[in-house]
Coordinates of C-alpha atoms and ligand atoms in Angstrom, one line a residue:
M1299 CA 0.0 0.0 0.0
A1300 CA 1.0 3.6 -0.6
R1301 CA 2.9 5.1 2.2
L1302 CA 0.8 7.7 4.0
P1303 CA 2.1 10.9 5.5
A1304 CA 2.4 11.3 9.3
V1305 CA -0.2 13.7 10.7
H1306 CA 0.8 15.9 13.6
V1307 CA -1.1 18.2 15.8
T1308 CA 0.3 21.5 17.0
T1309 CA -0.8 24.5 18.9
D1310 CA 2.2 26.5 17.8
D1311 CA 2.1 29.9 16.3
L1312 CA 1.8 30.0 12.6
A1313 CA 5.0 32.0 12.4
D1314 CA 7.1 29.2 13.8
L1315 CA 6.1 26.7 11.2
A1316 CA 8.6 25.9 8.5
V1317 CA 6.7 23.9 5.9
D1318 CA 6.7 23.7 2.1
A1319 CA 3.1 24.7 1.9
L1320 CA 0.5 26.3 4.1
I1321 CA -3.0 25.2 3.3
V1322 CA -5.6 27.9 4.0
P1323 CA -9.3 27.0 3.8
V1324 CA -11.6 29.7 2.5
F1325 CA -15.4 29.8 2.5
R1326 CA -17.2 30.6 -0.7
G1327 CA -17.5 34.3 -1.1
A1328 CA -14.9 35.2 1.5
I1329 CA -12.3 36.3 -1.0
E1330 CA -14.6 39.1 -2.1
A1331 CA -15.5 40.1 1.5
P1332 CA -14.0 43.1 3.2
G1333 CA -11.2 42.4 5.6
T1334 CA -9.9 39.4 3.6
D1335 CA -7.1 41.4 2.0
Q1336 CA -5.6 42.0 5.4
A1337 CA -5.9 38.4 6.5
L1338 CA -4.2 37.2 3.3
R1339 CA -1.4 39.7 3.5
A1340 CA -0.7 38.5 7.0
L1341 CA 0.1 35.1 5.4
G1342 CA 2.7 36.7 3.2
L1343 CA 0.7 37.0 0.0
E1344 CA 1.6 40.0 -2.0
E1345 CA -1.1 39.5 -4.5
I1346 CA -4.7 39.2 -3.5
P1347 CA -6.1 36.4 -5.7
R1348 CA -9.3 38.2 -7.0
D1349 CA -8.2 37.8 -10.6
H1350 CA -7.6 34.1 -10.5
G1351 CA -11.2 33.1 -10.6
F1352 CA -10.9 31.4 -7.2
R1353 CA -14.3 31.7 -5.4
G1354 CA -14.0 29.2 -2.6
K1355 CA -16.1 26.5 -4.2
L1356 CA -15.8 23.2 -2.3
G1357 CA -12.5 21.6 -3.2
E1358 CA -11.3 24.4 -5.5
V1359 CA -7.6 25.0 -5.1
L1360 CA -5.3 27.9 -5.8
H1361 CA -1.5 27.9 -5.3
L1362 CA 0.1 31.3 -4.4
A1363 CA 3.7 32.3 -3.7
A1364 CA 4.5 33.7 -0.3
P1365 CA 8.0 35.1 -0.5
G1366 CA 9.9 35.6 2.7
Q1367 CA 7.6 33.4 4.8
P1368 CA 8.6 30.3 6.7
W1369 CA 6.1 28.5 4.4
G1370 CA 7.2 28.7 0.9
R1371 CA 3.7 28.7 -0.6
V1372 CA 0.1 29.2 0.3
T1373 CA -2.5 26.8 -1.1
L1374 CA -6.0 28.2 -0.8
V1375 CA -8.7 25.5 -0.7
G1376 CA -12.4 26.2 -1.0
L1377 CA -14.7 25.1 1.8
G1378 CA -17.9 25.9 0.0
R1379 CA -20.7 27.9 1.6
L1380 CA -20.6 28.6 5.3
D1381 CA -24.2 27.6 5.6
Q1382 CA -23.4 24.2 4.1
L1383 CA -20.5 23.5 6.4
S1384 CA -20.4 20.0 7.8
D1385 CA -17.8 17.5 8.9
E1386 CA -18.0 16.0 5.4
T1387 CA -17.3 19.3 3.7
L1388 CA -14.2 19.6 5.9
R1389 CA -13.2 16.1 5.0
R1390 CA -13.6 16.8 1.3
A1391 CA -11.7 20.1 1.3
A1392 CA -8.8 18.5 3.2
G1393 CA -8.7 15.7 0.6
S1394 CA -8.7 18.1 -2.3
A1395 CA -6.0 20.3 -0.8
I1396 CA -3.7 17.4 0.0
R1397 CA -4.1 15.8 -3.5
A1398 CA -3.2 19.2 -5.0
V1399 CA 0.0 19.5 -3.1
R1400 CA 1.1 15.9 -2.5
E1401 CA 3.4 15.7 -5.5
R1402 CA 5.3 18.9 -4.8
A1403 CA 5.4 19.5 -1.0
A1404 CA 7.0 17.2 1.5
T1405 CA 5.7 19.1 4.5
V1406 CA 2.4 21.0 4.8
A1407 CA 0.4 22.6 7.6
T1408 CA -3.2 23.5 7.6
T1409 CA -5.3 25.9 9.6
L1410 CA -8.8 24.8 10.5
V1411 CA -10.7 28.1 10.1
L1412 CA -13.0 27.0 12.9
V1413 CA -12.4 28.8 16.1
D1414 CA -13.7 25.9 18.2
P1415 CA -13.6 22.7 16.1
S1416 CA -15.5 19.7 17.4
D1417 CA -13.8 16.3 17.8
A1418 CA -15.7 15.1 14.7
A1419 CA -14.3 18.0 12.7
I1420 CA -10.7 17.3 13.6
R1421 CA -11.2 13.6 12.8
A1422 CA -12.8 14.5 9.5
V1423 CA -9.9 16.8 8.5
A1424 CA -7.4 14.2 9.4
E1425 CA -9.3 11.5 7.5
G1426 CA -9.6 13.7 4.5
A1427 CA -6.0 14.6 4.4
L1428 CA -4.8 11.0 4.7
L1429 CA -7.2 9.7 2.1
G1430 CA -6.3 12.6 -0.3
A1431 CA -2.6 11.5 -0.1
Y1432 CA -3.4 8.1 -1.6
R1433 CA -3.1 7.0 -5.2
Y1434 CA -3.4 3.4 -6.5
D1435 CA 0.1 2.7 -7.9
E1436 CA 0.8 -1.0 -7.0
V1437 CA 1.3 -2.1 -10.6
R1438 CA 3.2 0.8 -12.0
T1439 CA 7.0 0.2 -12.2
D1440 CA 7.8 3.9 -11.9
P1441 CA 5.0 5.9 -10.3
P1442 CA 5.4 9.6 -10.0
P1443 CA 6.7 10.1 -6.5
I1444 CA 4.5 11.3 -3.8
A1445 CA 6.6 13.9 -2.0
L1446 CA 4.3 14.4 1.0
T1447 CA 5.7 13.1 4.3
D1448 CA 4.2 15.3 7.0
V1449 CA 0.9 17.0 7.6
T1450 CA 0.5 19.4 10.5
L1451 CA -2.9 20.4 11.9
L1452 CA -2.9 23.7 13.7
V1453 CA -5.5 23.5 16.5
P1454 CA -6.5 25.8 19.3
S1455 CA -4.6 25.0 22.5
S1456 CA -7.8 23.9 24.3
L1457 CA -7.9 20.9 21.9
A1458 CA -4.3 19.9 22.1
D1459 CA -4.7 16.9 24.4
R1460 CA -7.7 15.4 22.6
A1461 CA -6.6 16.0 19.1
S1462 CA -3.8 13.5 18.9
G1463 CA -6.1 10.6 19.9
L1464 CA -8.5 11.7 17.3
V1465 CA -5.9 11.8 14.7
D1466 CA -4.7 8.3 15.7
R1467 CA -8.3 7.0 15.1
A1468 CA -8.5 8.8 11.8
L1469 CA -5.3 7.1 10.7
V1470 CA -6.5 3.7 11.5
H1471 CA -9.8 4.3 9.6
A1472 CA -8.1 5.8 6.6
R1473 CA -5.5 3.1 6.4
A1474 CA -8.2 0.4 6.6
Q1475 CA -10.2 2.1 3.8
L1476 CA -7.2 2.2 1.6
V1477 CA -6.5 -1.5 2.1
A1478 CA -10.0 -2.1 0.6
A1479 CA -9.3 0.5 -2.2
D1480 CA -6.1 -1.3 -3.2
L1481 CA -7.9 -4.7 -3.4
V1482 CA -10.7 -3.3 -5.5
S1483 CA -8.3 -1.6 -7.9
A1484 CA -6.1 -4.6 -8.2
P1485 CA -6.2 -6.3 -11.7
P1486 CA -8.3 -9.5 -11.7
N1487 CA -5.5 -11.6 -13.3
R1488 CA -3.4 -10.9 -10.2
L1489 CA -6.2 -11.2 -7.6
G1490 CA -8.4 -14.2 -7.9
P1491 CA -10.1 -16.0 -4.9
V1492 CA -6.9 -17.8 -3.8
E1493 CA -4.9 -14.5 -3.9
V1494 CA -7.5 -12.7 -1.8
A1495 CA -7.2 -15.4 0.8
D1496 CA -3.4 -15.1 0.7
R1497 CA -3.8 -11.3 1.2
A1498 CA -6.0 -11.9 4.2
R1499 CA -3.3 -14.0 5.8
E1500 CA -0.7 -11.4 5.0
L1501 CA -2.6 -8.3 6.0
L1502 CA -4.4 -9.3 9.1
P1503 CA -2.7 -9.0 12.6
D1504 CA -2.3 -12.0 14.9
A1505 CA -5.4 -11.0 16.8
I1506 CA -7.5 -12.2 13.9
D1507 CA -8.2 -15.8 13.3
V1508 CA -8.1 -16.7 9.6
E1509 CA -9.6 -20.0 8.2
V1510 CA -9.8 -20.7 4.5
W1511 CA -12.2 -23.2 3.0
D1512 CA -11.0 -24.6 -0.4
E1513 CA -13.3 -26.2 -2.9
D1514 CA -13.1 -29.6 -1.3
R1515 CA -14.1 -28.2 2.1
L1516 CA -16.8 -26.1 0.5
G1517 CA -18.2 -29.3 -1.0
E1518 CA -18.1 -31.1 2.4
E1519 CA -19.8 -28.2 4.1
G1520 CA -22.6 -27.9 1.5
C1521 CA -21.7 -24.4 0.2
G1522 CA -23.4 -24.9 -3.1
G1523 CA -23.7 -21.2 -4.0
L1524 CA -19.9 -20.6 -3.9
L1525 CA -19.2 -23.9 -5.8
A1526 CA -21.8 -23.2 -8.5
V1527 CA -20.6 -19.7 -9.3
G1528 CA -16.9 -20.7 -9.1
R1529 CA -17.2 -23.7 -11.5
G1530 CA -17.0 -21.7 -14.7
S1531 CA -13.6 -20.5 -13.8
A1532 CA -10.2 -22.3 -13.9
R1533 CA -9.6 -20.5 -10.6
P1534 CA -11.4 -22.2 -7.7
P1535 CA -13.6 -20.4 -5.2
R1536 CA -12.7 -19.8 -1.6
L1537 CA -14.5 -18.9 1.6
V1538 CA -12.3 -16.9 4.0
R1539 CA -13.6 -17.1 7.6
L1540 CA -12.3 -14.4 10.0
R1541 CA -12.8 -14.0 13.7
Y1542 CA -11.9 -11.3 16.2
S1543 CA -12.6 -12.2 19.8
P1544 CA -11.9 -9.5 22.4
A1545 CA -12.0 -10.4 26.1
D1546 CA -15.6 -9.9 27.5
P1547 CA -17.3 -8.9 24.3
V1548 CA -20.5 -6.8 24.7
A1549 CA -22.1 -8.2 21.6
S1550 CA -21.3 -10.5 18.6
V1551 CA -21.8 -9.6 14.9
A1552 CA -21.0 -11.2 11.6
L1553 CA -19.9 -9.3 8.4
V1554 CA -20.4 -11.0 5.0
G1555 CA -18.7 -9.7 1.9
K1556 CA -19.4 -10.4 -1.8
G1557 CA -16.1 -11.4 -3.3
I1558 CA -16.5 -11.9 -7.0
T1559 CA -13.0 -11.2 -8.2
F1560 CA -14.3 -10.8 -11.8
D1561 CA -17.9 -10.8 -13.0
T1562 CA -18.4 -11.6 -16.7
G1563 CA -22.0 -12.6 -16.0
G1564 CA -21.1 -16.3 -16.7
I1565 CA -23.2 -17.9 -19.4
S1566 CA -25.7 -15.0 -19.0
L1567 CA -22.8 -13.0 -20.3
K1568 CA -22.8 -9.2 -19.7
R1569 CA -23.4 -6.9 -22.6
P1570 CA -21.9 -4.6 -23.7
S1571 CA -18.5 -6.2 -23.0
N1572 CA -16.8 -2.8 -22.9
I1573 CA -18.3 -2.0 -19.5
M1574 CA -16.9 -5.1 -18.0
D1575 CA -13.6 -3.7 -16.7
S1576 CA -15.0 -2.2 -13.5
M1577 CA -16.2 -5.8 -12.6
K1578 CA -12.7 -6.5 -11.3
G1579 CA -14.1 -4.5 -8.3
D1580 CA -17.0 -6.9 -7.8
M1581 CA -15.2 -8.1 -4.7
G1582 CA -15.6 -4.6 -3.1
G1583 CA -17.8 -6.0 -0.3
A1584 CA -15.3 -8.7 0.6
A1585 CA -12.5 -6.1 0.4
A1586 CA -14.4 -3.9 2.9
V1587 CA -14.9 -6.7 5.3
L1588 CA -11.3 -7.8 5.2
A1589 CA -10.2 -4.2 5.7
V1590 CA -12.4 -3.8 8.7
F1591 CA -10.6 -6.7 10.3
T1592 CA -7.2 -4.9 9.9
A1593 CA -8.4 -2.2 12.3
L1594 CA -10.5 -3.9 15.0
A1595 CA -7.7 -4.8 17.4
E1596 CA -6.1 -1.3 17.1
L1597 CA -9.4 0.4 17.8
E1598 CA -10.1 -2.0 20.7
V1599 CA -13.5 -2.7 19.4
P1600 CA -15.5 -4.4 22.3
V1601 CA -17.5 -6.6 20.0
E1602 CA -16.9 -10.2 18.8
V1603 CA -16.8 -10.0 15.0
R1604 CA -16.9 -12.8 12.5
G1605 CA -16.3 -12.3 8.8
E1606 CA -17.1 -14.3 5.8
L1607 CA -15.4 -13.4 2.5
C1608 CA -17.4 -15.2 -0.3
L1609 CA -14.8 -15.5 -3.1
A1610 CA -15.3 -16.8 -6.6
E1611 CA -14.7 -15.7 -10.2
N1612 CA -17.8 -15.7 -12.4
M1613 CA -16.7 -17.0 -15.8
P1614 CA -18.4 -18.8 -18.7
G1615 CA -16.1 -21.7 -18.8
A1616 CA -16.8 -25.2 -20.1
D1617 CA -18.1 -26.4 -16.7
A1618 CA -20.0 -23.2 -15.9
Q1619 CA -23.4 -23.3 -14.4
R1620 CA -26.3 -23.0 -16.8
P1621 CA -29.5 -20.9 -16.6
S1622 CA -32.1 -23.3 -15.1
D1623 CA -29.5 -25.3 -13.0
V1624 CA -30.7 -26.0 -9.5
I1625 CA -28.2 -25.7 -6.7
T1626 CA -28.4 -26.3 -2.9
I1627 CA -27.2 -23.6 -0.5
R1628 CA -25.5 -24.3 2.8
D1629 CA -28.8 -24.2 4.8
G1630 CA -30.4 -26.8 2.5
Q1631 CA -32.6 -24.4 0.4
T1632 CA -32.6 -25.1 -3.3
V1633 CA -32.3 -22.3 -5.9
E1634 CA -33.1 -22.3 -9.6
V1635 CA -30.4 -20.2 -11.2
M1636 CA -32.4 -18.4 -14.0
N1637 CA -29.6 -15.9 -14.6
T1638 CA -26.0 -16.6 -13.9
D1639 CA -25.2 -12.9 -13.8
A1640 CA -27.2 -12.7 -10.5
E1641 CA -24.3 -14.6 -8.9
G1642 CA -23.6 -12.4 -6.0
R1643 CA -26.7 -13.4 -4.1
L1644 CA -25.7 -17.1 -4.6
V1645 CA -22.3 -16.8 -2.9
M1646 CA -23.7 -14.5 -0.3
A1647 CA -26.4 -17.0 0.5
D1648 CA -23.8 -19.5 1.8
G1649 CA -22.0 -16.8 3.8
L1650 CA -25.3 -15.5 5.4
A1651 CA -26.4 -19.0 6.2
L1652 CA -23.1 -19.7 8.0
S1653 CA -23.4 -16.4 9.9
A1654 CA -26.9 -17.2 11.0
E1655 CA -25.8 -20.6 12.3
A1656 CA -23.2 -18.9 14.5
D1657 CA -26.0 -17.3 16.4
V1658 CA -24.7 -13.7 16.3
D1659 CA -26.7 -10.6 17.5
A1660 CA -26.6 -9.0 14.0
I1661 CA -25.4 -9.7 10.5
V1662 CA -24.4 -7.0 8.1
D1663 CA -23.5 -7.8 4.5
V1664 CA -21.7 -5.6 2.0
A1665 CA -22.0 -6.4 -1.7
T1666 CA -21.7 -4.8 -5.2
L1667 CA -25.0 -6.5 -5.8
T1668 CA -27.2 -4.7 -8.3
G1669 CA -27.0 -2.1 -11.1
A1670 CA -30.5 -1.2 -10.0
A1671 CA -29.2 0.2 -6.7
F1672 CA -27.2 2.9 -8.4
R1673 CA -29.8 3.6 -11.0
A1674 CA -32.2 4.2 -8.1
I1675 CA -30.1 6.4 -5.8
G1676 CA -27.1 7.4 -7.8
K1677 CA -23.6 6.1 -8.0
R1678 CA -22.3 7.9 -5.0
A1679 CA -24.6 6.4 -2.4
T1680 CA -24.9 3.1 -0.6
A1681 CA -28.4 1.5 -0.5
V1682 CA -29.3 -0.1 2.8
F1683 CA -32.0 -2.7 3.4
S1684 CA -32.8 -4.3 6.8
N1685 CA -35.2 -6.5 8.7
D1686 CA -34.5 -4.6 11.9
D1687 CA -35.2 -0.9 12.5
D1688 CA -32.8 -0.6 15.4
L1689 CA -29.9 -2.0 13.4
L1690 CA -30.9 0.1 10.4
R1691 CA -30.8 3.3 12.6
Q1692 CA -27.4 2.4 14.0
L1693 CA -25.9 1.9 10.5
L1694 CA -27.5 5.1 9.2
D1695 CA -26.0 7.1 12.1
A1696 CA -22.6 5.5 11.6
S1697 CA -22.7 6.4 7.9
V1698 CA -23.3 10.0 8.7
L1699 CA -20.3 10.1 11.1
A1700 CA -18.2 8.5 8.3
G1701 CA -19.6 10.9 5.6
E1702 CA -20.6 7.9 3.4
A1703 CA -24.0 8.7 1.9
T1704 CA -26.3 5.9 2.7
W1705 CA -30.0 5.6 1.9
H1706 CA -32.7 3.2 3.1
L1707 CA -34.6 1.3 0.5
P1708 CA -37.6 -1.0 1.1
L1709 CA -38.0 -4.8 1.3
W1710 CA -41.6 -4.9 0.0
E1711 CA -43.4 -7.9 1.4
D1712 CA -45.6 -8.0 -1.7
L1713 CA -42.7 -8.7 -3.9
R1714 CA -41.5 -11.7 -2.0
E1715 CA -43.8 -14.0 -4.0
N1716 CA -42.0 -13.0 -7.2
L1717 CA -39.0 -15.1 -5.9
E1718 CA -40.9 -18.3 -6.2
S1719 CA -39.6 -20.8 -8.6
D1720 CA -41.5 -23.3 -10.7
V1721 CA -39.2 -26.1 -9.6
A1722 CA -37.1 -25.1 -6.6
D1723 CA -37.5 -23.3 -3.3
L1724 CA -36.4 -20.0 -4.9
D1725 CA -35.6 -18.4 -8.2
N1726 CA -32.4 -16.3 -8.2
I1727 CA -33.9 -13.3 -10.2
G1728 CA -37.6 -13.8 -9.8
R1729 CA -40.5 -12.8 -12.0
G1730 CA -41.1 -9.2 -13.1
D1731 CA -38.6 -6.5 -13.9
E1732 CA -39.3 -4.1 -11.1
A1733 CA -37.3 -3.1 -8.0
G1734 CA -34.1 -5.0 -8.8
A1735 CA -32.2 -4.0 -5.7
T1736 CA -35.2 -4.9 -3.5
M1737 CA -35.5 -8.3 -5.1
A1738 CA -31.9 -9.0 -4.4
G1739 CA -32.4 -7.9 -0.8
L1740 CA -35.4 -10.1 -0.4
F1741 CA -33.5 -13.0 -1.8
L1742 CA -30.7 -12.5 0.7
R1743 CA -33.1 -12.2 3.6
E1744 CA -34.2 -15.8 3.0
F1745 CA -30.8 -17.0 4.4
V1746 CA -30.5 -15.1 7.7
D1747 CA -33.0 -17.2 9.6
G1748 CA -34.6 -14.3 11.4
T1749 CA -31.3 -12.8 12.7
P1750 CA -31.3 -8.9 12.8
W1751 CA -29.7 -8.2 9.4
A1752 CA -28.8 -5.3 7.2
H1753 CA -27.6 -5.4 3.6
L1754 CA -25.4 -2.6 2.1
D1755 CA -25.6 -2.6 -1.7
I1756 CA -22.5 -0.7 -2.8
A1757 CA -22.8 -1.2 -6.6
G1758 CA -22.7 2.6 -7.1
P1759 CA -20.0 3.9 -4.7
F1760 CA -17.4 1.0 -4.8
W1761 CA -15.8 2.6 -7.8
Q1762 CA -15.3 6.1 -9.4
D1763 CA -13.7 7.0 -12.6
E1764 CA -12.2 10.3 -11.5
D1765 CA -10.6 11.7 -8.4
R1766 CA -13.2 13.4 -6.2
Y1767 CA -12.3 15.3 -3.0
H1768 CA -10.7 12.8 -0.6
L1769 CA -11.4 9.8 -2.7
S1770 CA -9.0 8.9 -5.5
R1771 CA -10.1 7.4 -8.7
H1772 CA -11.0 3.7 -9.1
G1773 CA -11.6 1.5 -6.0
T1774 CA -12.9 3.7 -3.2
G1775 CA -13.0 1.4 -0.2
V1776 CA -16.5 2.5 0.6
S1777 CA -18.3 1.1 3.7
V1778 CA -15.1 0.5 5.7
R1779 CA -15.4 3.6 7.7
T1780 CA -19.1 3.2 8.2
L1781 CA -18.7 -0.3 9.5
L1782 CA -15.8 0.8 11.8
R1783 CA -17.9 3.7 13.2
W1784 CA -20.7 1.3 13.8
L1785 CA -18.5 -1.2 15.6
E1786 CA -16.8 1.5 17.6
S1787 CA -20.2 2.8 18.8
T1788 CA -21.7 -0.6 19.6
T1789 CA -22.1 -0.9 23.4
G1790 CA -24.1 -4.0 23.5
Ligands
BES1122 N1 -22.0 -7.2 -10.0 C1 -23.2 -7.0 -10.6 C2 -23.9 -5.7 -10.2 C3 -23.2 -4.5 -10.5 C4 -23.4 -3.8 -11.7 C5 -22.3 -3.9 -9.7 C6 -22.8 -2.7 -12.0 C7 -21.6 -2.8 -10.0 C8 -21.9 -2.1 -11.1 C9 -24.2 -8.2 -10.3 O1 -23.6 -9.4 -10.2 C10 -25.1 -8.3 -11.4 O2 -24.7 -8.6 -12.5 N2 -26.4 -7.9 -11.1 C11 -27.4 -8.0 -12.1 C12 -28.6 -8.7 -11.5 C13 -29.6 -9.1 -12.6 C14 -29.1 -10.2 -13.5 C15 -30.9 -9.6 -11.8 C16 -27.7 -6.5 -12.5 O3 -27.7 -5.7 -11.6 O4 -28.0 -6.3 -13.7
MN1123 MN1 -23.3 -10.4 -12.0
ZN1124 ZN1 -21.6 -9.4 -9.6

């Protein structure tokens, strides 16, 4: 993984800071406001940037020389409108500013504009700065160097004691998210099911128990969903089972991740083929779950956490499953596979059934499950479905703290009957062409055996084509920080 800068907190005077660049956040409209000239001159700027077109729009950046100052340069970053200020706008501005300087400045400092920043605001700025420093460059032989080594946050002295603990948490969360981002962006020829299992063993600390079920074991254990999806590929499926067991846990939960390392659709081949490349990220759910486990011990999460990474490659090989095949899931239910491109729900069914057997207090799954989810709510938001209002509320609250847009969608009872198959217990796509994300959620619900459960459909936000604020292009590592916030706040 890319090396991240160290983040420091200081209450020192600005004048004592020798850094390559000073980042100065500016609200929209502030440049035009009276009094701004004076403030900017105090930073060593000779020229007041009215003519540069900089208006302080969120994430907008302007570099200015500051001759004779301990900081060589000032980078203005837009915070957007004051009346729209939130922890997330701070996170975004910090990310944009850091991305704009990371190739040319080794050391940067940033003021926070807020006179009395909340803990959440400090955490958000630190997270944004760390995430903005990241770029996926694992498979380039000669990536353009990232110069940035140190980021200093200037905070009011009243906050000095608390701030470094907050920054430490931000670092753990950001690092975990980037573990997931790296896995999502990794090329599928280099990262099949076996390789994801290897990465789990490499990346996870001793505090995490890792067990890997190969195809023989999956057969013995009745995991017919994973085996059916995996059989069209020369690369066999795997189930990676993770466990974190703190002393005296206050609760127990299971996380289940969809880990399709490449989704061609199988025999129900995807069309057009030129949109297939992002399907290397169809393991974004499994990547998020794995990444969460990298952080649990460091955060001292008081909850017992199990993880199931449901890994397979969905290929149309000679032994691939056929539309109309009937398979048997771990819990004994039979499924008629009417469309082999609805493969995620088949591998997840095994993982959910195993989680339900473990008698946990809650199950949360994460999956790049349906194109319908992003068509419904946009590609930047996660759709959440749940059979439990309390769990749903907890996850929505956690998503707000993380700044990961998440929206509740329904599991209409009326549509359940559309999942009935003519020959088996269930049909994997169901009748009708309405509410695709809901149909997938209803299908998954059949395997949780009444356990409080929530399903995060990340088919929109797992990937982005362009850099955007703190999130760099390609795999985003979405959901990792939401899940960590949720686990940190669980008190039993
Ligand atoms: N992995 C896809 C869903 C997806 C699409 C994720 C685009 C991210 C971006 C999933 O396996 C799939 O193919 N779903 C089908 C379901 C359909 C066949 C019922 C879909 O959404 O079209
Ligand atoms: Mn598919
Ligand atoms: Zn898929």
